[in-house]
CSV table of C-alpha atoms in Angstrom, one decimal:
chain,number,residue,atom,x,y,z
U,724,UNK,CA,-62.6,42.2,6.7
U,725,UNK,CA,-62.9,38.9,7.9
U,726,UNK,CA,-61.2,36.3,10.4
U,727,UNK,CA,-59.2,33.9,8.2
U,728,UNK,CA,-58.3,30.3,9.1
U,729,UNK,CA,-54.5,30.2,10.5
U,730,UNK,CA,-52.6,27.9,8.6
U,731,UNK,CA,-50.4,25.2,10.3
U,732,UNK,CA,-47.2,23.1,9.3
U,733,UNK,CA,-46.7,21.4,6.9
U,734,UNK,CA,-48.4,23.9,4.6
U,735,UNK,CA,-45.9,25.0,2.1
U,736,UNK,CA,-46.8,28.4,2.1
U,737,UNK,CA,-45.3,28.8,5.4
U,738,UNK,CA,-41.9,27.6,4.2
U,739,UNK,CA,-41.8,29.9,1.0
U,740,UNK,CA,-40.2,33.2,0.7
U,741,UNK,CA,-43.3,35.8,0.3
U,742,UNK,CA,-43.3,38.3,-2.5
U,743,UNK,CA,-43.2,42.1,-2.2
U,744,UNK,CA,-46.3,44.0,-1.9
U,745,UNK,CA,-44.8,47.1,-3.9
U,746,UNK,CA,-48.0,49.3,-3.9
U,747,UNK,CA,-50.4,49.2,-1.0
U,748,UNK,CA,-53.7,49.2,-3.2
U,749,UNK,CA,-57.3,48.2,-2.2
U,750,UNK,CA,-56.4,44.5,-1.9
U,751,UNK,CA,-53.4,45.2,0.3
U,752,UNK,CA,-55.9,47.2,2.4
U,753,UNK,CA,-58.1,44.4,2.8
U,754,UNK,CA,-55.3,42.0,3.6
U,755,UNK,CA,-54.3,44.5,6.2
U,756,UNK,CA,-57.7,44.4,7.8
U,757,UNK,CA,-57.8,40.5,7.7
U,758,UNK,CA,-54.7,40.3,9.4
U,759,UNK,CA,-55.6,42.7,12.2
U,760,UNK,CA,-58.9,41.0,12.6
U,761,UNK,CA,-57.8,37.5,12.6
U,762,UNK,CA,-55.1,38.6,15.1
U,763,UNK,CA,-57.5,40.1,17.4
U,764,UNK,CA,-59.6,36.8,17.3
U,765,UNK,CA,-57.0,34.9,19.2
U,766,UNK,CA,-56.5,36.4,22.5
U,767,UNK,CA,-53.1,35.1,23.1
U,768,UNK,CA,-51.8,36.2,19.3
U,769,UNK,CA,-49.4,39.1,19.4
U,770,UNK,CA,-48.5,38.9,15.7
U,771,UNK,CA,-49.7,37.4,12.4
U,772,UNK,CA,-48.0,37.2,9.1
U,773,UNK,CA,-49.6,37.1,5.8
U,774,UNK,CA,-48.6,33.7,4.6
U,775,UNK,CA,-50.0,32.2,8.1
U,776,UNK,CA,-53.3,33.0,6.4
U,777,UNK,CA,-52.4,31.6,3.2
U,778,UNK,CA,-51.3,34.9,1.3
U,779,UNK,CA,-47.6,34.9,0.0
U,780,UNK,CA,-47.1,38.6,0.5
U,781,UNK,CA,-44.4,40.5,2.6
U,782,UNK,CA,-47.0,41.8,5.2
U,783,UNK,CA,-47.7,41.4,8.8
U,784,UNK,CA,-49.5,42.6,11.7
U,785,UNK,CA,-48.4,42.9,15.4
U,786,UNK,CA,-50.2,44.1,18.6
U,787,UNK,CA,-48.4,43.8,21.8
U,788,UNK,CA,-50.8,46.0,23.8
U,789,UNK,CA,-51.2,45.1,27.5
U,790,UNK,CA,-48.5,42.4,27.1
U,791,UNK,CA,-46.6,42.0,30.5
U,792,UNK,CA,-43.2,41.5,28.5
U,793,UNK,CA,-43.7,44.6,26.3
U,794,UNK,CA,-41.8,48.0,26.6
U,795,UNK,CA,-42.4,49.8,23.4
U,796,UNK,CA,-45.8,49.5,22.1
U,797,UNK,CA,-47.2,51.0,19.1
U,798,UNK,CA,-50.6,49.5,19.4
U,799,UNK,CA,-52.2,47.4,16.4
U,800,UNK,CA,-50.1,48.1,13.2
U,801,UNK,CA,-49.6,46.5,9.8
U,802,UNK,CA,-46.3,46.7,7.9
U,803,UNK,CA,-45.7,46.0,4.2
U,804,UNK,CA,-42.3,45.1,2.5
U,805,UNK,CA,-40.7,45.6,6.0
U,806,UNK,CA,-36.9,45.7,6.2
U,807,UNK,CA,-34.5,45.7,9.3
U,808,UNK,CA,-32.7,48.9,9.4
U,809,UNK,CA,-30.9,48.0,12.7
U,810,UNK,CA,-31.2,45.0,15.2
U,811,UNK,CA,-29.2,45.0,18.4
U,812,UNK,CA,-28.7,43.3,21.9
U,813,UNK,CA,-30.0,39.8,21.2
U,814,UNK,CA,-31.5,37.9,24.0
U,815,UNK,CA,-32.8,34.5,24.2
U,816,UNK,CA,-36.6,33.9,25.1
U,817,UNK,CA,-39.4,31.2,24.8
U,818,UNK,CA,-41.8,31.8,21.7
U,819,UNK,CA,-44.5,29.9,20.3
U,820,UNK,CA,-46.6,30.2,17.0
U,821,UNK,CA,-50.1,29.7,15.8
U,822,UNK,CA,-48.9,27.6,12.9
U,823,UNK,CA,-46.5,25.4,14.8
U,824,UNK,CA,-48.7,23.5,17.1
U,825,UNK,CA,-47.8,21.5,20.2
U,826,UNK,CA,-44.2,23.0,20.5
U,827,UNK,CA,-42.3,26.4,21.7
U,828,UNK,CA,-38.9,27.1,21.4
U,829,UNK,CA,-36.0,29.2,22.8
U,830,UNK,CA,-35.0,31.8,20.2
U,831,UNK,CA,-32.3,34.5,20.5
U,832,UNK,CA,-33.6,37.8,19.0
U,833,UNK,CA,-32.5,41.4,19.1
U,834,UNK,CA,-34.2,43.6,21.8
U,835,UNK,CA,-33.7,46.9,20.1
U,836,UNK,CA,-35.0,47.1,16.6
U,837,UNK,CA,-35.5,49.6,13.9
U,838,UNK,CA,-37.8,48.4,11.1
U,839,UNK,CA,-39.1,50.1,8.0
U,840,UNK,CA,-41.5,49.4,5.4
U,841,UNK,CA,-45.0,50.8,4.3
U,842,UNK,CA,-47.9,51.4,6.7
U,843,UNK,CA,-51.3,50.5,6.2
U,844,UNK,CA,-52.0,53.9,4.5
U,845,UNK,CA,-49.2,53.1,1.9
U,846,UNK,CA,-46.7,55.8,3.3
U,847,UNK,CA,-43.4,54.9,4.3
U,848,UNK,CA,-43.2,53.8,8.0
U,849,UNK,CA,-40.1,53.7,10.4
U,850,UNK,CA,-40.5,52.2,13.9
U,851,UNK,CA,-38.3,51.8,16.9
U,852,UNK,CA,-39.1,48.9,19.0
U,853,UNK,CA,-37.6,47.1,22.0
U,854,UNK,CA,-38.3,44.2,24.2
U,855,UNK,CA,-41.3,42.0,23.3
U,856,UNK,CA,-42.5,44.1,20.4
U,857,UNK,CA,-39.0,43.6,18.7
U,858,UNK,CA,-39.2,40.0,19.1
U,859,UNK,CA,-42.8,40.1,17.8
U,860,UNK,CA,-41.9,41.9,14.6
U,861,UNK,CA,-38.7,39.9,14.1
U,862,UNK,CA,-40.7,36.5,14.4
U,863,UNK,CA,-43.2,37.9,11.8
U,864,UNK,CA,-40.3,39.1,9.5
U,865,UNK,CA,-39.2,35.4,9.6
U,866,UNK,CA,-42.4,34.2,8.4
U,867,UNK,CA,-41.9,36.3,5.3
U,868,UNK,CA,-38.8,34.4,4.6
U,869,UNK,CA,-40.4,31.1,5.0
U,870,UNK,CA,-38.6,30.7,8.4
U,871,UNK,CA,-40.2,29.3,11.8
U,872,UNK,CA,-38.9,29.6,15.3
U,873,UNK,CA,-38.0,25.8,14.6
U,874,UNK,CA,-35.5,27.3,12.2
U,875,UNK,CA,-33.9,29.5,14.7
U,876,UNK,CA,-33.7,27.7,18.0
U,877,UNK,CA,-30.3,26.9,19.6
U,878,UNK,CA,-30.6,22.9,19.3
U,879,UNK,CA,-32.3,20.0,20.2
U,880,UNK,CA,-32.7,21.1,24.0
U,881,UNK,CA,-34.2,24.5,23.0
U,882,UNK,CA,-37.6,22.8,21.7
U,883,UNK,CA,-40.3,22.3,24.4
U,884,UNK,CA,-43.6,20.6,24.3
U,885,UNK,CA,-46.4,23.2,24.8
U,886,UNK,CA,-49.2,22.0,26.9
U,887,UNK,CA,-51.9,24.3,25.4
U,888,UNK,CA,-52.5,26.2,22.3
U,889,UNK,CA,-55.1,27.9,20.6
Q,1355,UNK,CA,-12.7,2.9,39.4
Q,1356,UNK,CA,-15.3,1.0,37.0
Q,1357,UNK,CA,-17.8,2.7,34.9
Q,1358,UNK,CA,-21.0,1.6,33.9
Q,1359,UNK,CA,-23.8,2.7,31.4
Q,1360,UNK,CA,-27.1,2.3,32.9
Q,1361,UNK,CA,-30.5,2.5,31.2
Q,1362,UNK,CA,-33.9,2.4,32.8
Q,1363,UNK,CA,-37.3,2.6,31.0
Q,1364,UNK,CA,-41.0,2.5,32.1
Q,1365,UNK,CA,-44.2,4.0,32.3
Q,1366,UNK,CA,-43.8,7.6,33.9
Q,1367,UNK,CA,-44.8,8.2,37.5
Q,1368,UNK,CA,-43.5,10.3,40.2
Q,1369,UNK,CA,-40.5,8.8,42.0
Q,1370,UNK,CA,-38.6,7.2,39.3
Q,1371,UNK,CA,-35.4,9.4,39.5
Q,1372,UNK,CA,-35.6,9.4,43.4
Q,1373,UNK,CA,-35.6,5.5,43.4
Q,1374,UNK,CA,-32.9,4.9,40.7
Q,1375,UNK,CA,-30.5,7.5,42.3
Q,1376,UNK,CA,-31.4,6.3,45.8
Q,1377,UNK,CA,-30.0,2.8,44.8
Q,1378,UNK,CA,-26.9,4.6,43.3
Q,1379,UNK,CA,-26.0,6.5,46.4
Q,1380,UNK,CA,-26.5,3.2,48.6
Q,1381,UNK,CA,-24.1,1.6,46.3
Q,1382,UNK,CA,-21.6,4.3,46.6
Q,1383,UNK,CA,-22.0,5.4,42.7
Q,1384,UNK,CA,-21.1,8.6,41.4
Q,1385,UNK,CA,-23.4,9.9,38.8
Q,1386,UNK,CA,-21.1,11.4,35.7
Q,1387,UNK,CA,-23.3,12.0,32.9
Q,1388,UNK,CA,-27.4,11.7,32.6
Q,1389,UNK,CA,-30.2,12.2,30.3
Q,1390,UNK,CA,-33.7,11.6,31.3
Q,1391,UNK,CA,-36.9,12.4,29.4
Q,1392,UNK,CA,-40.4,11.4,28.7
Q,1393,UNK,CA,-41.0,9.5,25.5
Q,1394,UNK,CA,-44.7,9.1,24.8
Q,1395,UNK,CA,-45.6,8.6,28.5
Q,1396,UNK,CA,-42.4,6.4,29.0
Q,1397,UNK,CA,-39.8,7.7,31.3
Q,1398,UNK,CA,-36.4,7.0,29.9
Q,1399,UNK,CA,-33.2,7.2,31.9
Q,1400,UNK,CA,-29.7,6.8,30.4
Q,1401,UNK,CA,-26.8,7.3,32.8
Q,1402,UNK,CA,-23.1,6.7,33.1
Q,1403,UNK,CA,-21.8,6.0,36.6
Q,1404,UNK,CA,-18.6,5.5,38.4
Q,1405,UNK,CA,-18.6,3.1,41.1
Q,1406,UNK,CA,-16.5,1.4,44.0
Q,1407,UNK,CA,-13.6,-1.0,42.6
Q,1408,UNK,CA,-15.6,-4.1,43.7
Q,1409,UNK,CA,-18.8,-3.3,41.8
Q,1410,UNK,CA,-20.0,-5.5,38.9
Q,1411,UNK,CA,-22.6,-4.8,36.3
Q,1412,UNK,CA,-24.5,-7.9,37.5
Q,1413,UNK,CA,-24.6,-6.7,41.2
Q,1414,UNK,CA,-25.5,-3.3,40.5
Q,1415,UNK,CA,-28.2,-4.5,38.2
Q,1416,UNK,CA,-29.6,-6.7,40.5
Q,1417,UNK,CA,-29.6,-3.9,43.3
Q,1418,UNK,CA,-31.5,-1.7,41.2
Q,1419,UNK,CA,-34.2,-4.3,40.0
Q,1420,UNK,CA,-35.1,-4.8,43.6
Q,1421,UNK,CA,-36.2,-1.1,43.5
Q,1422,UNK,CA,-37.2,-0.5,40.1
Q,1423,UNK,CA,-39.0,-3.9,39.5
Q,1424,UNK,CA,-42.1,-2.6,41.6
Q,1425,UNK,CA,-41.9,0.6,39.5
Q,1426,UNK,CA,-42.4,-1.4,36.4
Q,1427,UNK,CA,-39.0,-0.2,35.1
Q,1428,UNK,CA,-36.9,-2.2,32.7
Q,1429,UNK,CA,-33.1,-1.9,33.8
Q,1430,UNK,CA,-29.7,-2.7,32.0
Q,1431,UNK,CA,-26.3,-2.2,33.5
Q,1432,UNK,CA,-23.4,-2.5,31.2
Q,1433,UNK,CA,-19.7,-2.2,32.0
Q,1434,UNK,CA,-17.8,0.7,30.2
Q,1435,UNK,CA,-14.3,0.4,28.9
Q,1436,UNK,CA,-11.8,2.8,30.3
Q,1437,UNK,CA,-10.2,5.2,29.8
Q,1438,UNK,CA,-13.5,7.5,29.7
Q,1439,UNK,CA,-14.7,8.6,26.2
Q,1440,UNK,CA,-13.7,5.4,24.2
Q,1441,UNK,CA,-13.9,6.2,20.5
Q,1442,UNK,CA,-16.1,9.2,20.9
Q,1443,UNK,CA,-15.8,11.7,18.3
Q,1444,UNK,CA,-18.0,14.4,19.7
Q,1445,UNK,CA,-15.4,17.0,20.3
Q,1446,UNK,CA,-14.1,16.7,16.9
Q,1447,UNK,CA,-15.0,18.9,13.7
Q,1448,UNK,CA,-17.3,21.7,13.4
Q,1449,UNK,CA,-20.5,22.1,15.6
Q,1450,UNK,CA,-23.6,22.8,13.7
Q,1451,UNK,CA,-27.5,22.8,14.6
Q,1452,UNK,CA,-29.8,21.4,12.0
Q,1453,UNK,CA,-33.5,22.0,12.0
Q,1454,UNK,CA,-35.9,19.8,9.9
Q,1455,UNK,CA,-39.7,19.8,9.6
Q,1456,UNK,CA,-42.3,18.9,7.4
Q,1457,UNK,CA,-45.2,16.3,6.6
Q,1458,UNK,CA,-44.6,13.0,8.7
Q,1459,UNK,CA,-43.4,10.0,6.5
Q,1460,UNK,CA,-41.4,7.0,7.1
Q,1461,UNK,CA,-37.4,7.3,6.9
Q,1462,UNK,CA,-36.8,11.0,7.7
Q,1463,UNK,CA,-34.4,10.2,10.3
Q,1464,UNK,CA,-32.7,7.5,8.6
Q,1465,UNK,CA,-32.3,9.6,5.3
Q,1466,UNK,CA,-30.8,12.4,7.1
Q,1467,UNK,CA,-28.6,10.2,9.2
Q,1468,UNK,CA,-27.3,8.3,6.4
Q,1469,UNK,CA,-26.5,11.6,4.3
Q,1470,UNK,CA,-24.6,12.7,7.5
Q,1471,UNK,CA,-22.9,9.5,8.2
Q,1472,UNK,CA,-21.8,9.3,4.1
Q,1473,UNK,CA,-20.2,12.6,4.7
Q,1474,UNK,CA,-18.4,11.6,8.0
Q,1475,UNK,CA,-20.6,14.0,10.0
Q,1476,UNK,CA,-21.4,12.6,13.8
Q,1477,UNK,CA,-24.8,13.0,15.4
Q,1478,UNK,CA,-24.0,14.2,19.0
Q,1479,UNK,CA,-27.7,15.1,19.9
Q,1480,UNK,CA,-30.9,14.4,18.2
Q,1481,UNK,CA,-34.7,14.8,19.1
Q,1482,UNK,CA,-37.7,14.4,17.3
Q,1483,UNK,CA,-41.3,15.7,17.9
Q,1484,UNK,CA,-44.5,14.3,16.2
Q,1485,UNK,CA,-46.9,17.2,16.5
Q,1486,UNK,CA,-50.3,18.4,14.7
Q,1487,UNK,CA,-53.3,16.4,14.4
Q,1488,UNK,CA,-53.8,12.9,13.0
Q,1489,UNK,CA,-54.8,14.4,9.6
Q,1490,UNK,CA,-51.6,16.3,9.0
Q,1491,UNK,CA,-49.0,15.1,11.3
Q,1492,UNK,CA,-45.8,17.0,11.2
Q,1493,UNK,CA,-42.4,15.6,12.0
Q,1494,UNK,CA,-39.9,18.1,13.7
Q,1495,UNK,CA,-36.3,16.9,14.0
Q,1496,UNK,CA,-33.5,18.7,15.7
Q,1497,UNK,CA,-30.0,17.7,15.3
Q,1498,UNK,CA,-26.7,18.8,16.8
Q,1499,UNK,CA,-23.8,17.6,14.6
Q,1500,UNK,CA,-20.2,18.0,14.2
Q,1501,UNK,CA,-19.0,17.8,10.5
Q,1502,UNK,CA,-15.6,17.3,9.5
Q,1503,UNK,CA,-13.4,20.4,9.7
Q,1504,UNK,CA,-13.2,22.0,6.3
Q,1505,UNK,CA,-15.7,19.7,4.8
Q,1506,UNK,CA,-18.9,20.9,6.3
Q,1507,UNK,CA,-20.4,22.5,3.3
Q,1508,UNK,CA,-20.3,19.0,1.6
Q,1509,UNK,CA,-21.9,17.4,4.5
Q,1510,UNK,CA,-24.7,20.2,4.8
Q,1511,UNK,CA,-25.3,19.8,1.1
Q,1512,UNK,CA,-25.8,16.2,1.3
Q,1513,UNK,CA,-28.4,16.9,4.2
Q,1514,UNK,CA,-30.3,19.5,2.4
Q,1515,UNK,CA,-30.5,17.0,-0.5
Q,1516,UNK,CA,-31.8,14.5,1.5
Q,1517,UNK,CA,-34.4,17.0,3.0
Q,1518,UNK,CA,-35.5,18.2,-0.4
Q,1519,UNK,CA,-36.0,14.3,-1.6
Q,1520,UNK,CA,-38.3,13.7,1.3
Q,1521,UNK,CA,-40.2,17.2,0.7
Q,1522,UNK,CA,-39.1,18.4,4.1
Q,1523,UNK,CA,-37.9,22.0,5.1
Q,1524,UNK,CA,-34.2,21.9,6.6
Q,1525,UNK,CA,-32.2,24.9,7.8
Q,1526,UNK,CA,-28.8,24.8,9.5
Q,1527,UNK,CA,-26.7,27.2,11.3
Q,1528,UNK,CA,-23.3,26.7,13.1
Q,1529,UNK,CA,-23.1,26.6,16.9
Q,1530,UNK,CA,-21.6,29.9,17.9
Q,1531,UNK,CA,-20.2,30.1,21.5
Q,1532,UNK,CA,-18.5,33.1,22.8
Q,1533,UNK,CA,-16.2,32.3,25.8
Q,1534,UNK,CA,-16.8,35.2,28.5
């Protein structure tokens, strides 16, 4: 278990599609712990995808505990090979990313979401999420397809300078 | 009613918009379209104004210069041909948003714009951002474009090819708008 460096653009792993994990073995378990610990090490970080720490696998961690925009909250969790079961009611909101320095952007994302995958224990896991937790999961899911919020914003006037990051 | 384009550029400081628009009000001008933003600490103003019949570009520029000179702004006023819109093509074709990002290098904007122009695509809005540290600068380019109806696919393929040749990431999606 370790806090890993978070990669930033233009690192190629951030724009590549990540590979399926398939089986949650010891290595995957170690990845889950690294994701959780690295996420927890950055106070403003509510989610982290494996490509952001240089691992091209379909895995992410999310934790929206205590966030003022959160409604549903499953605490800190890791999902392997996640798929969207249903996504509804998109709403725009501004988001940033630890891998995209200096900018934020307005992105429309579903506010009601059901996502399925394998949990950190390797068992199938299905979660029903809304509001900010749904946004966080969809942001991380995009990372697994090599997509950043910059690829989702509505246009030139939906990207904004970020005063502070890290 | 004569119409003019007006540009003003200078080091950013509070009061620039108030000063420029104050002159326009005094001159009886109407602000029809505007974009104002900070570019690397320089405040850039681009306006289209309509003005009372006797107004000339020279007179309007002189009136502005009295106020903007002390603020360190360079101002230029040019007459616009009527009718409004001129040869603009912004309303024709299919609207798309294109996002491009990758390691900074010379020629990204040109290569993408050239691919678009060759495919008769029209840039209607464009902004770029240089982000990241000096060790690994990243160029982010966002475009809103209109593409010739029925030929959007070829234009997008050309842009995608240009991006690949530059080693930058490129995604595109149609601008969807629902009338409610």
